[in-house]
Short mmCIF file of C-alpha atoms in Angstrom, two decimals:
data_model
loop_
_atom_site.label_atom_id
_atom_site.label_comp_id
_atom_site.label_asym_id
_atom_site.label_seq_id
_atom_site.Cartn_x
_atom_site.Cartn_y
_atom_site.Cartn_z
CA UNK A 22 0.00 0.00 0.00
CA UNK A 23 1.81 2.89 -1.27
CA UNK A 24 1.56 6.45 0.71
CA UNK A 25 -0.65 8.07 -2.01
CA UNK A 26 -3.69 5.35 -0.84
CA UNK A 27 -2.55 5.34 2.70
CA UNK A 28 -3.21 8.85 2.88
CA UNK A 29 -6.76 8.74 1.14
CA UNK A 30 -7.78 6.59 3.16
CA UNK A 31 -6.98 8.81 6.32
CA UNK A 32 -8.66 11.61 4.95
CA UNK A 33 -12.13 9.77 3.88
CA UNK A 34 -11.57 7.72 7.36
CA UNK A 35 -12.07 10.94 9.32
CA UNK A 36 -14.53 12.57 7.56
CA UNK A 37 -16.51 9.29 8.02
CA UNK A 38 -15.85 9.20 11.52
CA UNK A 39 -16.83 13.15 11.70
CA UNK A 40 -19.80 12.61 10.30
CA UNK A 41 -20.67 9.65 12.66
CA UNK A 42 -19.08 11.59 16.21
CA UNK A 43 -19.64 15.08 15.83
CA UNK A 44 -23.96 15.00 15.30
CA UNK A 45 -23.98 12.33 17.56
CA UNK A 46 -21.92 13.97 20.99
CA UNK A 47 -24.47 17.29 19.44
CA UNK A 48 -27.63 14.89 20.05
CA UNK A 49 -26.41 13.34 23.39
CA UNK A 50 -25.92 17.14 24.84
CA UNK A 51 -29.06 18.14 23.64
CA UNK A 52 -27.70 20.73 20.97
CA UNK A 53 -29.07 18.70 17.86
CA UNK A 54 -33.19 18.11 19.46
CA UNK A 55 -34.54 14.58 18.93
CA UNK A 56 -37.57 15.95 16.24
CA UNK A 57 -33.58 17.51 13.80
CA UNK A 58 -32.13 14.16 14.76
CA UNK A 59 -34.92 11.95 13.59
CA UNK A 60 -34.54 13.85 10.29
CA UNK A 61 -30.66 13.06 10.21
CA UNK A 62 -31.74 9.52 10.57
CA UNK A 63 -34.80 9.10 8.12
CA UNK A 64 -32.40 10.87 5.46
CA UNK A 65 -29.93 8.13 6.65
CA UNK A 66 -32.78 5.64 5.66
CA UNK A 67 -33.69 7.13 2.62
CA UNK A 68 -29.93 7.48 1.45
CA UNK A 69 -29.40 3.94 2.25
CA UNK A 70 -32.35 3.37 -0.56
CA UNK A 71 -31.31 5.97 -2.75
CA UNK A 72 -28.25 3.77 -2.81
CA UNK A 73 -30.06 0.62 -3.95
CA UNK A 74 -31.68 2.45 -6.69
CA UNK A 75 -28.68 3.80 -7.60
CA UNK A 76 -27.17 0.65 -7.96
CA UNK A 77 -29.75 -0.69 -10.31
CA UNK A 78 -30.92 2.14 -12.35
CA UNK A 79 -27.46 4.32 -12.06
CA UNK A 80 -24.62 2.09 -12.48
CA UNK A 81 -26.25 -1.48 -13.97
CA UNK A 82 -28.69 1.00 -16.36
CA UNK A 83 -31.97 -0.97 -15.63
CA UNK A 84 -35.42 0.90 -14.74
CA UNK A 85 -36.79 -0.45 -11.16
CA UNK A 86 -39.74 0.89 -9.86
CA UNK A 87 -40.20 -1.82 -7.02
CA UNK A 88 -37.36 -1.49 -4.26
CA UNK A 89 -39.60 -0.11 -1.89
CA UNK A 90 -40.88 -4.02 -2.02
CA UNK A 91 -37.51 -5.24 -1.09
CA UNK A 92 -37.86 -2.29 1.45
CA UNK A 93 -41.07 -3.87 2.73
CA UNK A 94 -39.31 -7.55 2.55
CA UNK A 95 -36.78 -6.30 4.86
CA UNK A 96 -38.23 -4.55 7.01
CA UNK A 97 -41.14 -7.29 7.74
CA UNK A 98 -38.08 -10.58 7.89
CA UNK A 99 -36.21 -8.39 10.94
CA UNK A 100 -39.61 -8.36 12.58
CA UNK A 101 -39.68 -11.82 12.08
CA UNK A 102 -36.05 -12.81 13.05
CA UNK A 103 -36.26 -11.12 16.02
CA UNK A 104 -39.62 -11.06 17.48
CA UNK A 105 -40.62 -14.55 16.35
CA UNK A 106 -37.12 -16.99 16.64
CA UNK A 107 -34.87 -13.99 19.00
CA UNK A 108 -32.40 -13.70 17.18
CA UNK A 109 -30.35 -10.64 17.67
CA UNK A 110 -31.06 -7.40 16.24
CA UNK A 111 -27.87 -6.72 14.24
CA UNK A 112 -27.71 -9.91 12.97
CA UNK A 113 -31.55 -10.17 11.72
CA UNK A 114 -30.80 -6.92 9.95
CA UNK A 115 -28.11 -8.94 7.76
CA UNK A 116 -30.37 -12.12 7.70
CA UNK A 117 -33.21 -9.83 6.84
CA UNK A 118 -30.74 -8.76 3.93
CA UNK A 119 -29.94 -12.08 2.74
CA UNK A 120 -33.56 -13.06 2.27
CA UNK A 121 -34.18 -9.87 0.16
CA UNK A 122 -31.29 -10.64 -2.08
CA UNK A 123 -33.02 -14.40 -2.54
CA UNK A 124 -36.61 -12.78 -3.25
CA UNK A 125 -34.06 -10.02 -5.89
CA UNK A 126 -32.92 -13.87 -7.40
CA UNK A 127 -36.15 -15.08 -8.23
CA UNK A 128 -37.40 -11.70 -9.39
CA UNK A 129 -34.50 -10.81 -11.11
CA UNK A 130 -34.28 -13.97 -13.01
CA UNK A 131 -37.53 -13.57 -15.35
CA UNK A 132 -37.83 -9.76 -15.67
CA UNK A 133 -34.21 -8.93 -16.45
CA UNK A 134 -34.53 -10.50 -19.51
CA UNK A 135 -36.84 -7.78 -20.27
CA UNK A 136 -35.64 -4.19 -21.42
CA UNK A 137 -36.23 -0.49 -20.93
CA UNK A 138 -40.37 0.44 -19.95
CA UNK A 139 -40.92 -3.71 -19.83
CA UNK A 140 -39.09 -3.98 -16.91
CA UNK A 141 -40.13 -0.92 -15.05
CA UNK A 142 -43.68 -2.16 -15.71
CA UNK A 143 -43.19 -5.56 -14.33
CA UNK A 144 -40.94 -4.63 -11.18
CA UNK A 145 -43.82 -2.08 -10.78
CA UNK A 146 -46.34 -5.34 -10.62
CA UNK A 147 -44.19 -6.95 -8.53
CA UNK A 148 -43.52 -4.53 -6.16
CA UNK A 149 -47.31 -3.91 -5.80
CA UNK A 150 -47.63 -8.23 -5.28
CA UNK A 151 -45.71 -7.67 -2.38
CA UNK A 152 -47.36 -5.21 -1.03
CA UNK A 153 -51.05 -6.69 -1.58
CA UNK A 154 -49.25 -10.29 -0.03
CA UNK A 155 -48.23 -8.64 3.21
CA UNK A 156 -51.94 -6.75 3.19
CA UNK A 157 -53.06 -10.03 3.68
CA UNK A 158 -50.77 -12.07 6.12
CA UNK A 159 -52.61 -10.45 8.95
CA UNK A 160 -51.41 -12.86 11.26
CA UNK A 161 -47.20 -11.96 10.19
CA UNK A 162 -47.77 -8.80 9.13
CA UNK A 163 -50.87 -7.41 11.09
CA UNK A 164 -52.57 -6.24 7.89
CA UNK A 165 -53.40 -3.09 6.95
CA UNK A 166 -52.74 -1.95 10.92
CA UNK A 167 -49.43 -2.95 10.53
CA UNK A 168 -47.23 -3.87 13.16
CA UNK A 169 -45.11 -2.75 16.12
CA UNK A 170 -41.53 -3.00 16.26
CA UNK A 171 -40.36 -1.00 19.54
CA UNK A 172 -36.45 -1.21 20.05
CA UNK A 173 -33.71 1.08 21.59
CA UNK A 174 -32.87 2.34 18.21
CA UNK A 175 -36.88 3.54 18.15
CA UNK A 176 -36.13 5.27 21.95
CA UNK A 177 -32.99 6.26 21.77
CA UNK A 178 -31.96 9.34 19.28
CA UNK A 179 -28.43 9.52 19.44
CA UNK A 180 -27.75 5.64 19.00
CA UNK A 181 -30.21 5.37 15.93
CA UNK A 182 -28.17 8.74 14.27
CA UNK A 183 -24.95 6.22 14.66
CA UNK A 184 -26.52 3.10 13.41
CA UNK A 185 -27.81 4.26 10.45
CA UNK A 186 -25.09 6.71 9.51
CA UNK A 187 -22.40 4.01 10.32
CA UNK A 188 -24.30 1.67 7.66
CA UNK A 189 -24.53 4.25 5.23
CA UNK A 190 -20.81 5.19 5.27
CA UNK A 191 -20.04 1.36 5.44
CA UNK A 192 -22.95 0.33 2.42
CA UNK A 193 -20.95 3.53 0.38
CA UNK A 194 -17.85 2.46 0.95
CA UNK A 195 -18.61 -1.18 0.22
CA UNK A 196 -20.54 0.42 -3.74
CA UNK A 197 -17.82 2.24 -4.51
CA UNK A 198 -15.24 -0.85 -3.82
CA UNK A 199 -17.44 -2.72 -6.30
CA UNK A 200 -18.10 -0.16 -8.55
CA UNK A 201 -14.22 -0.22 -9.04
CA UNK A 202 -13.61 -3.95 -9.21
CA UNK A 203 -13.83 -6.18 -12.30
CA UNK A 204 -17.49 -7.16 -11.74
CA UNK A 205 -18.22 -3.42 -11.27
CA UNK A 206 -16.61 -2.18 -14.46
CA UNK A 207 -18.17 -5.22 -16.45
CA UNK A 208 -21.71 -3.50 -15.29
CA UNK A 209 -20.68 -0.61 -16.61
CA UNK A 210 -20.16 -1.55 -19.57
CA UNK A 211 -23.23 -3.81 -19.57
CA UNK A 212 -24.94 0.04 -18.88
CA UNK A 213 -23.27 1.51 -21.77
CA UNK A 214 -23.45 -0.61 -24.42
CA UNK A 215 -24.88 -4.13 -24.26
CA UNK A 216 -23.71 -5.93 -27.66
CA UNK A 217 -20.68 -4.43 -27.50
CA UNK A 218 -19.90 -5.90 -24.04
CA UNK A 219 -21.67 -9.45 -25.06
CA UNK A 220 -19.57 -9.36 -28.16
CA UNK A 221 -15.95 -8.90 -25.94
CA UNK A 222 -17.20 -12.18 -23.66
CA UNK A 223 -19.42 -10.45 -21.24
CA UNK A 224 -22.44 -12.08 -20.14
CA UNK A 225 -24.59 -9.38 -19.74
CA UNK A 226 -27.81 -11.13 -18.13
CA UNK A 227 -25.32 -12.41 -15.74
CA UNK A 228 -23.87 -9.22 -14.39
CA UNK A 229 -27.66 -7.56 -14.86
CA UNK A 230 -28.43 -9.96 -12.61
CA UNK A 231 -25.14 -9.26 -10.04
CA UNK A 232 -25.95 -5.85 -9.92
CA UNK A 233 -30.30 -6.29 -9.21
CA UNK A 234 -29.31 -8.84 -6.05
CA UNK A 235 -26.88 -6.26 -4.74
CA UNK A 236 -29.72 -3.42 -5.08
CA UNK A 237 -31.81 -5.83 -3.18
CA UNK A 238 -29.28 -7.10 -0.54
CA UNK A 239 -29.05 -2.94 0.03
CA UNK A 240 -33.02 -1.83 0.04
CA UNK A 241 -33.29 -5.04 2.13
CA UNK A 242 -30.87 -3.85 4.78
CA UNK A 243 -32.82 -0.25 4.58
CA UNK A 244 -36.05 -1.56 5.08
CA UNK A 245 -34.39 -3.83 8.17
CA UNK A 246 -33.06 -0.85 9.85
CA UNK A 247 -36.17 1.22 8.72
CA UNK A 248 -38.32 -0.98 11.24
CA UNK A 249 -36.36 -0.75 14.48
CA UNK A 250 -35.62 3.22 14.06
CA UNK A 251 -39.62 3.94 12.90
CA UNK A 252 -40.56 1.55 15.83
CA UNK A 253 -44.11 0.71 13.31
CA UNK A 254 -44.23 -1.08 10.02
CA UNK A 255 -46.99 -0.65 7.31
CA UNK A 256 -47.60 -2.41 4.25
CA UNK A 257 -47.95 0.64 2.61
CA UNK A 258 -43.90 0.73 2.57
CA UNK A 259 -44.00 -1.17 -0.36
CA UNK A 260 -46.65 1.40 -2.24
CA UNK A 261 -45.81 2.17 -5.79
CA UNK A 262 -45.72 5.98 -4.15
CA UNK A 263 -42.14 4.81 -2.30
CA UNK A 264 -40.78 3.57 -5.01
CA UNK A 265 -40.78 7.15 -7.13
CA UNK A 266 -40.07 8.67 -3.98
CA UNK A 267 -36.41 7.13 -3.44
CA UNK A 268 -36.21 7.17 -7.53
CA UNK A 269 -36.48 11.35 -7.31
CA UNK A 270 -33.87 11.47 -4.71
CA UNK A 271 -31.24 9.30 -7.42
CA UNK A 272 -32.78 11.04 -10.71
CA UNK A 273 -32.16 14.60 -8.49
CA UNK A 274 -28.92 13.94 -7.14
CA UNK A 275 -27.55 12.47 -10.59
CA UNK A 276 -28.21 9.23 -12.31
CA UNK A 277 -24.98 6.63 -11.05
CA UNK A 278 -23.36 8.97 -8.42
CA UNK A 279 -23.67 7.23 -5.25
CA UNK A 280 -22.50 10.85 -3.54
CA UNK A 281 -24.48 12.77 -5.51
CA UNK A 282 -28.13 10.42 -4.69
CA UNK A 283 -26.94 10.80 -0.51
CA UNK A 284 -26.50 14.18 -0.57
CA UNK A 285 -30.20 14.29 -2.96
CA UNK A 286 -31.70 11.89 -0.21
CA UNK A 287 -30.42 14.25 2.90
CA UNK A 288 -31.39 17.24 0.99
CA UNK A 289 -34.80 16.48 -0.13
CA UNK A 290 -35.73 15.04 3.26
CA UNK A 291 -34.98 18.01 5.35
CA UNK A 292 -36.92 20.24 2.79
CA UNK A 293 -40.02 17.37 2.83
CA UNK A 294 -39.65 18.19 6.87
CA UNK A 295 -39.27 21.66 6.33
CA UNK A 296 -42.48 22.82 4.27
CA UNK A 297 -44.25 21.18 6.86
CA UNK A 298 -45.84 24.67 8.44
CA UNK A 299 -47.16 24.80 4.34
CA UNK A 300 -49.56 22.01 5.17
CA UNK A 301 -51.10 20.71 2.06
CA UNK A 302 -49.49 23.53 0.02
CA UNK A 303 -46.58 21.51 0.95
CA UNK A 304 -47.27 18.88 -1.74
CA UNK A 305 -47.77 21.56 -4.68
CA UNK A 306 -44.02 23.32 -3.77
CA UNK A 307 -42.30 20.65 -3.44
CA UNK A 308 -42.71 19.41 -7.08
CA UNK A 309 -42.33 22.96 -7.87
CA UNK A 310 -38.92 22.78 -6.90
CA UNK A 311 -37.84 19.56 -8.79
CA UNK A 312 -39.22 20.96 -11.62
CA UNK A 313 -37.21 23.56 -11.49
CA UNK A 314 -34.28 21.32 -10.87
CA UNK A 315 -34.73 19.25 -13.72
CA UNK A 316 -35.10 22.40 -15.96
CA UNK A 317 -32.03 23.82 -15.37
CA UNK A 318 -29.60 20.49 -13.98
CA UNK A 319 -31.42 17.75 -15.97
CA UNK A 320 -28.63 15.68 -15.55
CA UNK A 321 -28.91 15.85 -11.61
CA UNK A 322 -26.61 17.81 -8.88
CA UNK A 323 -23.61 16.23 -10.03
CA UNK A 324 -24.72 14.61 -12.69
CA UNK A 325 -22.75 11.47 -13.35
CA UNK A 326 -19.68 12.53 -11.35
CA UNK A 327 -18.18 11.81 -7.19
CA UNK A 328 -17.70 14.27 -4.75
CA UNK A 329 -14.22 13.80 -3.60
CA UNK A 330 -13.01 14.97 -0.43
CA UNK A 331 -9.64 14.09 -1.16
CA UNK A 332 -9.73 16.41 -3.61
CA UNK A 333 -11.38 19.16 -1.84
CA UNK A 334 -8.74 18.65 0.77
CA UNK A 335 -6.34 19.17 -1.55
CA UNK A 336 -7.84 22.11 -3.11
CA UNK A 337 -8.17 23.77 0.41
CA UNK A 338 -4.53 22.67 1.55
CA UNK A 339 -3.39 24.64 -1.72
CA UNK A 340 -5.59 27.23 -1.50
CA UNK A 341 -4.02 27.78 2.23
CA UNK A 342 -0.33 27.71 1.03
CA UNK A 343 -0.93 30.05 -1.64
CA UNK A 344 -2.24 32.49 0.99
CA UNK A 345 0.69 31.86 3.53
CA UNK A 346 3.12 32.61 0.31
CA UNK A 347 1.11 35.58 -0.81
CA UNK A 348 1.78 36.65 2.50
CA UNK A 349 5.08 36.54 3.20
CA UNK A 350 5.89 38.49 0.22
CA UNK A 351 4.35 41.42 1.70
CA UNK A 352 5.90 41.28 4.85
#
């Protein structure tokens, strides 16, 4: 490991663990209230799915309009795991996970043969299957009442913030690993240009299908943290309505960069939260604004690009130099 990496990996280290530490000590001494930090954490939640999306639509170039199913799937099997056979909460959230990615197999397997406004349609049937199926498990699911999931994570602010925020850094860093490795880069050029990658040896229903399990291992371990931190679990997670929702937030922050859909996903949330006092005027400016948007950044905040903050360091360490030089040659 050479001292270029070494020293990338320090800087993104402690701006992870910043952004983990610092809101967190800010909750515990009552700085950051629990109403802001229950914001911090549903944009954490809604990142975490904006990164599933991501994955499928962004980087693997197929239209999904049902991961707020595999939200539902998730959030439902950690219920399960826990309540039902006890099993500890971290590790139903990863079992809960697992069993998303298997329902992303068997979903995957007949509609990714499908291209372009096919397989949005179908996803979109499935997705609203699952939702109609747990609608009618009353006795798992609790039907259209849904059910109750109280934990620590529900009561306790400051250790939800860290949970979810320490997945989301961990999920990011775990995409953009991928993104970079050989399956990642085969994707990609799945996403660009299919025959061309089929005709140099790629099997492009094979990485399709890589890259929709992945989405679904991810909006899986969403909707298993989603249930703990919300503390109550509806059916209506899985709505067609969810689906777009998350979509917006990867469409607004720019179509296959994973910073750019958190930063979307944080962003939109606090303004959702912050139109509130509008009431149901709330609901005509909000699409005002991603209109807007759209108009004039169709191709999303940073469209297709990563925000680097090894670069920004870099830029500010220069930027700091030149001023200490400029300096001196005054004095």
């Amino acid at each position: 490991m050479n001292n270029k990496t070494v020293r990338s990996l320090l800087i993104l280290g402690s701006v992870a663990i910043a952004a983990i530490i610092i809101p967190t000590v800010l909750i515990k001494v009552h700085i950051i209230d629990e109403y802001t930090a229950r914001i911090c954490t549903l944009g954490g939640i809604n990142a975490i799915m904006a990164l599933s999306i991501n994955i499928i639509c962004g980087i693997t170039g197929q239209l999904s309009l049902g991961q707020a199913g595999f939200m539902a799937i998730g959030a439902y099997a950690t219920i399960l795991f826990s309540s039902v056979v006890e099993i500890p909460l971290p590790v139903s959230v990863v079992l809960a996970g697992l069993v998303t990615a298997l329902f992303g197999v068997l979903i995957g397997f007949p509609t990714l043969k499908l291209e372009g406004d096919y397989l949005a349609i179908v996803t979109l049937g499935f997705g609203e299957i699952i939702r109609v199926v747990l609608l009618n498990l009353r006795s798992l699911t609790g039907g259209a009442n849904g059910k109750q999931f109280v934990t620590a994570l529900t009561l306790t602010p400051w250790l939800a913030y860290v949970v979810i925020i320490g997945t989301l850094v961990l999920l990011i860093v775990l995409t953009q690993n991928f993104v970079r490795s050989t399956y990642g880069r085969a994707i990609l050029a799945v996403r660009e240009d299919e025959v061309a990658a089929y005709a140099c040896g790629i099997s492009v229903f094979k990485y399709k299908m890589i890259g929709f399990v992945i989405a679904s291992f991810v909006a899986g371990i969403g909707g298993g943290l989603y249930a703990p931190v919300n503390g109550f679990v509806k059916p209506d997670v899985a709505s067609f309505t969810r689906s777009i929702d998350y979509l917006i937030f990867v469409v607004l922050g720019g179509m296959g960069s994973t910073t750019g859909s958190v930063l979307a996903s944080f962003v939109l949330t606090y303004i959702q939260e912050f139109l509130r006092f509008l009431q149901n005027y709330r609901l005509l400016i909000y699409p005002v604004i991603l209109i807007i948007v759209m108009i004039f950044r169709p191709q999303g905040l940073l469209g297709m690009k990563e925000l680097s903050f090894v670069r920004l360091f870099d830029r500010a360490v220069a930027r700091l130099s030149r001023k200490k030089s400029s300096g001196g040659k005054h004095v």
